[in-house]
Amino acid sequence: MNERDGFQAVTTSNVYFGPSAQRKWLGRGARRDIDVVLVTHPRDRADIARMFPWTDALDGEALADLLYCLQPVYGEIIEARGINIGILFLPILAEDMIDPKSRAYSRRRLEKEGLAKVAAMGARHVCLGGLTGALTNYGRRIEAHSKDLGIELTTGHAVTSVSIVRQFEKALSESRMSGDDTVLAIVGVGSVGAGVTRLLAHSTRTTKPVELILVDTQQQQDRLHVIAREVAACSPIRVSVEVLPTRHALPADSRCYRDANVIVSAVSTPSILDIDLVRPGTILIDDSQPYCWDRDMAWSRVQARGDILPCDAGLVDVGEIAYRSFFPFDFADDHGQGSVISWSCLAEGLLRASLPWLASNVGEADVAQLLAYERAFDDMKFEIPALQCGKHLLDVEAFRRFSIGASRLRRAQGGRS
């Protein structure tokens, strides 16, 4: 989808997306500031082609040269009710933010070029999307410069954690499962994974699984045990840890494959989970950048067997504030008239701008912050949209029928799985 095609499908006049979004928005009259900016980046080459379709023809070296020359660009500017929102793309691929050789360069571009572009539009609130939170040590490394520019940072990880918990509850409810049926594995206990764990342990608003399995690498094993002890001390949830021998793949005998029937993943190493090894009847919720499991393989298994429910995480329905996005993010509700879905990291900035009493999140969100954003999420009537895998809506009813049939079969066999 290119900018011209998108505009032909749109019936409203105040739509600004594509490379010319900023110019068109400023050209409509008196100078107006943007209130909230999501600073993010293309995940891969396909994301670059959403903005510049002709880049599909470039080889790797030519594309790298182009990204080196490009400045950060607003992919979309959205006028919601009482709030103006910008989505600013850095010309940096996810793989370059992960690569130790290019991380410092990527961070400098974010701090010098990205924040300057934000400040020039008068924005006060900045949300760190994609891998920019991890790149900046959850905002700490760019906080001083942001303050000098009059910008308040927030990582987006509090609302991302809230949205994952709400999505977990939605998937359980629509599948007719309860917390008593649920063994939940959380793969990756960084800022988001720890936030999800702490919400499940501390919140009185959440459905709690009967057991939690916390999974991370050997380098994180001390942190794993600290968080496990915290859960055990304040909740009835059974909790255990699994320490991975390598960060590149879950071993075939992982409890994620053997015992879990819900797997939440929030990691930065691609494709560490093998869809073929996932136990039938499992719900998957992935907030990883890059993806923790292959979307095409997951969708193929859904079509062939219907025995898993593989969900994209980090999506929030913010239609309550008259938000509508036309950038081609492949949100499943966009049929040519835009989408009410926001990325969860941006939704945190929308809450910050709407409810000034909320604290911004630099560093990891603590329990008080997580609970405050959970309450704000509910009070603002933000919701989880229909479950999707890639651009495909999931047939939860078909998954529910499979799960019921499998449960009956296990009972008939005396509980053997």
mmCIF file of N, CA and C in Angstrom, residues 266-347:
data_model
loop_
_atom_site.group_PDB
_atom_site.id
_atom_site.type_symbol
_atom_site.label_atom_id
_atom_site.label_comp_id
_atom_site.label_asym_id
_atom_site.label_seq_id
_atom_site.Cartn_x
_atom_site.Cartn_y
_atom_site.Cartn_z
ATOM 1 N N ALA A 266 8.636 -12.065 25.519
ATOM 2 C CA ALA A 266 9.077 -10.677 25.356
ATOM 3 C C ALA A 266 10.598 -10.674 25.376
ATOM 4 N N VAL A 267 11.192 -11.026 24.238
ATOM 5 C CA VAL A 267 12.639 -11.153 24.120
ATOM 6 C C VAL A 267 13.118 -10.377 22.896
ATOM 7 N N SER A 268 14.438 -10.295 22.737
ATOM 8 C CA SER A 268 14.988 -9.571 21.591
ATOM 9 C C SER A 268 15.813 -10.462 20.671
ATOM 10 N N THR A 269 15.744 -11.773 20.901
ATOM 11 C CA THR A 269 16.409 -12.736 20.013
ATOM 12 C C THR A 269 15.354 -13.386 19.132
ATOM 13 N N PRO A 270 15.518 -13.340 17.806
ATOM 14 C CA PRO A 270 14.448 -13.820 16.926
ATOM 15 C C PRO A 270 14.307 -15.337 16.912
ATOM 16 N N SER A 271 13.064 -15.769 16.739
ATOM 17 C CA SER A 271 12.729 -17.161 16.416
ATOM 18 C C SER A 271 13.302 -18.183 17.382
ATOM 19 N N ILE A 272 13.223 -17.901 18.683
ATOM 20 C CA ILE A 272 13.766 -18.867 19.641
ATOM 21 C C ILE A 272 12.753 -19.957 19.983
ATOM 22 N N LEU A 273 11.498 -19.752 19.595
ATOM 23 C CA LEU A 273 10.457 -20.740 19.892
ATOM 24 C C LEU A 273 10.052 -21.443 18.605
ATOM 25 N N ASP A 274 10.063 -22.754 18.626
ATOM 26 C CA ASP A 274 9.736 -23.578 17.466
ATOM 27 C C ASP A 274 8.233 -23.893 17.491
ATOM 28 N N ILE A 275 7.506 -23.339 16.541
ATOM 29 C CA ILE A 275 6.052 -23.533 16.490
ATOM 30 C C ILE A 275 5.687 -25.014 16.416
ATOM 31 N N ASP A 276 6.501 -25.816 15.757
ATOM 32 C CA ASP A 276 6.187 -27.240 15.613
ATOM 33 C C ASP A 276 6.255 -27.996 16.937
ATOM 34 N N LEU A 277 6.970 -27.436 17.931
ATOM 35 C CA LEU A 277 7.118 -28.122 19.216
ATOM 36 C C LEU A 277 6.086 -27.666 20.247
ATOM 37 N N VAL A 278 5.301 -26.656 19.908
ATOM 38 C CA VAL A 278 4.313 -26.143 20.861
ATOM 39 C C VAL A 278 3.215 -27.175 21.077
ATOM 40 N N ARG A 279 2.860 -27.382 22.332
ATOM 41 C CA ARG A 279 1.849 -28.371 22.687
ATOM 42 C C ARG A 279 0.490 -27.963 22.130
ATOM 43 N N PRO A 280 -0.275 -28.889 21.544
ATOM 44 C CA PRO A 280 -1.635 -28.559 21.105
ATOM 45 C C PRO A 280 -2.458 -27.999 22.266
ATOM 46 N N GLY A 281 -3.286 -27.000 21.954
ATOM 47 C CA GLY A 281 -4.104 -26.368 22.978
ATOM 48 C C GLY A 281 -3.440 -25.189 23.656
ATOM 49 N N THR A 282 -2.324 -24.692 23.078
ATOM 50 C CA THR A 282 -1.550 -23.612 23.694
ATOM 51 C C THR A 282 -1.921 -22.251 23.105
ATOM 52 N N ILE A 283 -2.036 -21.267 23.983
ATOM 53 C CA ILE A 283 -2.188 -19.859 23.599
ATOM 54 C C ILE A 283 -0.806 -19.224 23.629
ATOM 55 N N LEU A 284 -0.437 -18.535 22.544
ATOM 56 C CA LEU A 284 0.844 -17.838 22.466
ATOM 57 C C LEU A 284 0.574 -16.333 22.377
ATOM 58 N N ILE A 285 1.312 -15.549 23.148
ATOM 59 C CA ILE A 285 1.176 -14.097 23.133
ATOM 60 C C ILE A 285 2.587 -13.527 23.020
ATOM 61 N N ASP A 286 2.920 -12.947 21.865
ATOM 62 C CA ASP A 286 4.308 -12.553 21.601
ATOM 63 C C ASP A 286 4.441 -11.045 21.463
ATOM 64 N N ASP A 287 5.266 -10.459 22.334
ATOM 65 C CA ASP A 287 5.585 -9.030 22.261
ATOM 66 C C ASP A 287 7.051 -8.812 21.902
ATOM 67 N N SER A 288 7.690 -9.803 21.318
ATOM 68 C CA SER A 288 9.126 -9.732 21.052
ATOM 69 C C SER A 288 9.445 -8.864 19.844
ATOM 70 N N GLN A 289 10.624 -8.242 19.896
ATOM 71 C CA GLN A 289 11.187 -7.522 18.761
ATOM 72 C C GLN A 289 12.615 -8.005 18.584
ATOM 73 N N PRO A 290 12.955 -8.659 17.462
ATOM 74 C CA PRO A 290 12.069 -9.223 16.435
ATOM 75 C C PRO A 290 11.214 -10.367 17.016
ATOM 76 N N TYR A 291 10.351 -10.918 16.158
ATOM 77 C CA TYR A 291 9.393 -11.916 16.625
ATOM 78 C C TYR A 291 10.087 -13.128 17.238
ATOM 79 N N CYS A 292 9.467 -13.642 18.309
ATOM 80 C CA CYS A 292 9.981 -14.831 18.996
ATOM 81 C C CYS A 292 9.624 -16.106 18.246
ATOM 82 N N TRP A 293 8.520 -16.096 17.521
ATOM 83 C CA TRP A 293 8.125 -17.250 16.712
ATOM 84 C C TRP A 293 7.625 -16.764 15.353
ATOM 85 N N ASP A 294 7.755 -17.618 14.361
ATOM 86 C CA ASP A 294 7.465 -17.275 12.976
ATOM 87 C C ASP A 294 5.959 -17.156 12.741
ATOM 88 N N ARG A 295 5.523 -15.981 12.284
ATOM 89 C CA ARG A 295 4.094 -15.742 12.085
ATOM 90 C C ARG A 295 3.514 -16.604 10.968
ATOM 91 N N ASP A 296 4.239 -16.767 9.880
ATOM 92 C CA ASP A 296 3.720 -17.567 8.767
ATOM 93 C C ASP A 296 3.570 -19.036 9.162
ATOM 94 N N MET A 297 4.554 -19.566 9.894
ATOM 95 C CA MET A 297 4.460 -20.959 10.344
ATOM 96 C C MET A 297 3.308 -21.137 11.329
ATOM 97 N N ALA A 298 3.138 -20.148 12.205
ATOM 98 C CA ALA A 298 2.040 -20.237 13.172
ATOM 99 C C ALA A 298 0.691 -20.215 12.464
ATOM 100 N N TRP A 299 0.550 -19.326 11.488
ATOM 101 C CA TRP A 299 -0.719 -19.231 10.768
ATOM 102 C C TRP A 299 -0.980 -20.500 9.956
ATOM 103 N N SER A 300 0.070 -21.069 9.386
ATOM 104 C CA SER A 300 -0.091 -22.326 8.642
ATOM 105 C C SER A 300 -0.586 -23.434 9.568
ATOM 106 N N ARG A 301 -0.066 -23.479 10.793
ATOM 107 C CA ARG A 301 -0.535 -24.506 11.736
ATOM 108 C C ARG A 301 -1.984 -24.245 12.137
ATOM 109 N N VAL A 302 -2.360 -22.978 12.314
ATOM 110 C CA VAL A 302 -3.754 -22.658 12.624
ATOM 111 C C VAL A 302 -4.664 -23.162 11.512
ATOM 112 N N GLN A 303 -4.279 -22.904 10.264
ATOM 113 C CA GLN A 303 -5.115 -23.328 9.145
ATOM 114 C C GLN A 303 -5.173 -24.843 9.011
ATOM 115 N N ALA A 304 -4.042 -25.508 9.258
ATOM 116 C CA ALA A 304 -3.986 -26.953 9.057
ATOM 117 C C ALA A 304 -4.616 -27.737 10.209
ATOM 118 N N ARG A 305 -4.419 -27.260 11.449
ATOM 119 C CA ARG A 305 -4.813 -28.061 12.612
ATOM 120 C C ARG A 305 -5.708 -27.315 13.596
ATOM 121 N N GLY A 306 -5.619 -25.992 13.635
ATOM 122 C CA GLY A 306 -6.464 -25.220 14.541
ATOM 123 C C GLY A 306 -6.231 -25.503 16.009
ATOM 124 N N ASP A 307 -5.016 -25.960 16.354
ATOM 125 C CA ASP A 307 -4.790 -26.428 17.724
ATOM 126 C C ASP A 307 -3.946 -25.484 18.565
ATOM 127 N N ILE A 308 -3.610 -24.304 18.045
ATOM 128 C CA ILE A 308 -2.935 -23.274 18.832
ATOM 129 C C ILE A 308 -3.619 -21.937 18.570
ATOM 130 N N LEU A 309 -3.389 -20.983 19.474
ATOM 131 C CA LEU A 309 -3.940 -19.636 19.323
ATOM 132 C C LEU A 309 -2.774 -18.648 19.411
ATOM 133 N N PRO A 310 -2.123 -18.350 18.265
ATOM 134 C CA PRO A 310 -0.918 -17.522 18.267
ATOM 135 C C PRO A 310 -1.251 -16.037 18.082
ATOM 136 N N CYS A 311 -1.058 -15.241 19.121
ATOM 137 C CA CYS A 311 -1.530 -13.855 19.151
ATOM 138 C C CYS A 311 -0.377 -12.854 19.109
ATOM 139 N N ASP A 312 -0.522 -11.833 18.285
ATOM 140 C CA ASP A 312 0.355 -10.672 18.355
ATOM 141 C C ASP A 312 -0.003 -9.865 19.597
ATOM 142 N N ALA A 313 1.005 -9.454 20.360
ATOM 143 C CA ALA A 313 0.767 -8.650 21.559
ATOM 144 C C ALA A 313 1.071 -7.182 21.274
ATOM 145 N N GLY A 314 0.808 -6.353 22.282
ATOM 146 C CA GLY A 314 1.148 -4.935 22.185
ATOM 147 C C GLY A 314 0.164 -4.109 21.391
ATOM 148 N N LEU A 315 -1.069 -4.599 21.208
ATOM 149 C CA LEU A 315 -2.095 -3.880 20.455
ATOM 150 C C LEU A 315 -3.210 -3.449 21.400
ATOM 151 N N VAL A 316 -3.602 -2.170 21.290
ATOM 152 C CA VAL A 316 -4.620 -1.614 22.180
ATOM 153 C C VAL A 316 -5.659 -0.854 21.359
ATOM 154 N N ASP A 317 -6.915 -1.127 21.621
ATOM 155 C CA ASP A 317 -8.020 -0.390 21.004
ATOM 156 C C ASP A 317 -8.214 0.906 21.791
ATOM 157 N N VAL A 318 -7.858 2.039 21.145
ATOM 158 C CA VAL A 318 -7.983 3.348 21.800
ATOM 159 C C VAL A 318 -9.041 4.197 21.103
ATOM 160 N N GLY A 319 -10.006 3.526 20.492
ATOM 161 C CA GLY A 319 -11.070 4.231 19.785
ATOM 162 C C GLY A 319 -11.880 5.155 20.684
ATOM 163 N N GLU A 320 -11.822 4.953 21.991
ATOM 164 C CA GLU A 320 -12.568 5.789 22.935
ATOM 165 C C GLU A 320 -12.153 7.257 22.849
ATOM 166 N N ILE A 321 -10.900 7.543 22.395
ATOM 167 C CA ILE A 321 -10.456 8.930 22.278
ATOM 168 C C ILE A 321 -10.523 9.415 20.818
ATOM 169 N N ALA A 322 -11.352 8.746 20.017
ATOM 170 C CA ALA A 322 -11.540 9.109 18.604
ATOM 171 C C ALA A 322 -10.221 9.054 17.834
ATOM 172 N N TYR A 323 -9.439 8.039 18.121
ATOM 173 C CA TYR A 323 -8.159 7.797 17.448
ATOM 174 C C TYR A 323 -8.411 6.957 16.198
ATOM 175 N N ARG A 324 -7.798 7.349 15.095
ATOM 176 C CA ARG A 324 -7.886 6.530 13.884
ATOM 177 C C ARG A 324 -6.604 6.688 13.087
ATOM 178 N N SER A 325 -5.947 5.568 12.848
ATOM 179 C CA SER A 325 -4.664 5.552 12.137
ATOM 180 C C SER A 325 -4.845 4.948 10.746
ATOM 181 N N PHE A 326 -4.157 5.543 9.775
ATOM 182 C CA PHE A 326 -4.245 5.062 8.399
ATOM 183 C C PHE A 326 -2.918 4.514 7.874
ATOM 184 N N PHE A 327 -1.871 4.510 8.711
ATOM 185 C CA PHE A 327 -0.609 3.938 8.266
ATOM 186 C C PHE A 327 -0.774 2.422 8.127
ATOM 187 N N PRO A 328 -0.215 1.827 7.074
ATOM 188 C CA PRO A 328 -0.463 0.394 6.809
ATOM 189 C C PRO A 328 0.324 -0.544 7.725
ATOM 190 N N PHE A 329 -0.104 -0.618 8.982
ATOM 191 C CA PHE A 329 0.547 -1.497 9.950
ATOM 192 C C PHE A 329 0.011 -2.930 9.904
ATOM 193 N N ASP A 330 -0.954 -3.213 9.036
ATOM 194 C CA ASP A 330 -1.586 -4.540 8.955
ATOM 195 C C ASP A 330 -2.431 -4.869 10.185
ATOM 196 N N PHE A 331 -3.009 -3.849 10.799
ATOM 197 C CA PHE A 331 -3.969 -4.122 11.864
ATOM 198 C C PHE A 331 -5.218 -4.730 11.242
ATOM 199 N N ALA A 332 -5.749 -5.747 11.904
ATOM 200 C CA ALA A 332 -6.796 -6.554 11.283
ATOM 201 C C ALA A 332 -8.113 -5.811 11.118
ATOM 202 N N ASP A 333 -8.306 -4.707 11.842
ATOM 203 C CA ASP A 333 -9.573 -3.969 11.723
ATOM 204 C C ASP A 333 -9.545 -2.920 10.618
ATOM 205 N N ASP A 334 -8.413 -2.776 9.913
ATOM 206 C CA ASP A 334 -8.288 -1.741 8.888
ATOM 207 C C ASP A 334 -8.730 -2.311 7.533
ATOM 208 N N HIS A 335 -9.917 -1.882 7.105
ATOM 209 C CA HIS A 335 -10.458 -2.315 5.814
ATOM 210 C C HIS A 335 -10.570 -1.133 4.848
ATOM 211 N N GLY A 336 -9.637 -0.197 4.958
ATOM 212 C CA GLY A 336 -9.632 0.969 4.084
ATOM 213 C C GLY A 336 -10.120 2.239 4.736
ATOM 214 N N GLN A 337 -10.654 2.121 5.944
ATOM 215 C CA GLN A 337 -11.135 3.298 6.659
ATOM 216 C C GLN A 337 -10.338 3.550 7.938
ATOM 217 N N GLY A 338 -9.137 3.036 8.009
ATOM 218 C CA GLY A 338 -8.276 3.268 9.151
ATOM 219 C C GLY A 338 -8.522 2.286 10.279
ATOM 220 N N SER A 339 -7.742 2.456 11.338
ATOM 221 C CA SER A 339 -7.764 1.526 12.471
ATOM 222 C C SER A 339 -7.821 2.293 13.782
ATOM 223 N N VAL A 340 -8.544 1.745 14.751
ATOM 224 C CA VAL A 340 -8.580 2.323 16.100
ATOM 225 C C VAL A 340 -7.509 1.695 16.988
ATOM 226 N N ILE A 341 -6.640 0.866 16.413
ATOM 227 C CA ILE A 341 -5.622 0.162 17.187
ATOM 228 C C ILE A 341 -4.348 1.005 17.268
ATOM 229 N N SER A 342 -3.817 1.095 18.466
ATOM 230 C CA SER A 342 -2.539 1.752 18.732
ATOM 231 C C SER A 342 -1.562 0.712 19.259
ATOM 232 N N TRP A 343 -0.287 0.931 18.993
ATOM 233 C CA TRP A 343 0.723 0.140 19.693
ATOM 234 C C TRP A 343 0.647 0.474 21.184
ATOM 235 N N SER A 344 0.905 -0.501 22.028
ATOM 236 C CA SER A 344 0.757 -0.291 23.471
ATOM 237 C C SER A 344 1.728 0.755 24.002
ATOM 238 N N CYS A 345 2.939 0.836 23.433
ATOM 239 C CA CYS A 345 3.891 1.842 23.910
ATOM 240 C C CYS A 345 3.363 3.248 23.643
ATOM 241 N N LEU A 346 2.696 3.449 22.499
ATOM 242 C CA LEU A 346 2.073 4.740 22.230
ATOM 243 C C LEU A 346 0.887 4.972 23.161
ATOM 244 N N ALA A 347 0.126 3.930 23.452
ATOM 245 C CA ALA A 347 -1.025 4.075 24.348
ATOM 246 C C ALA A 347 -0.594 4.607 25.712
#
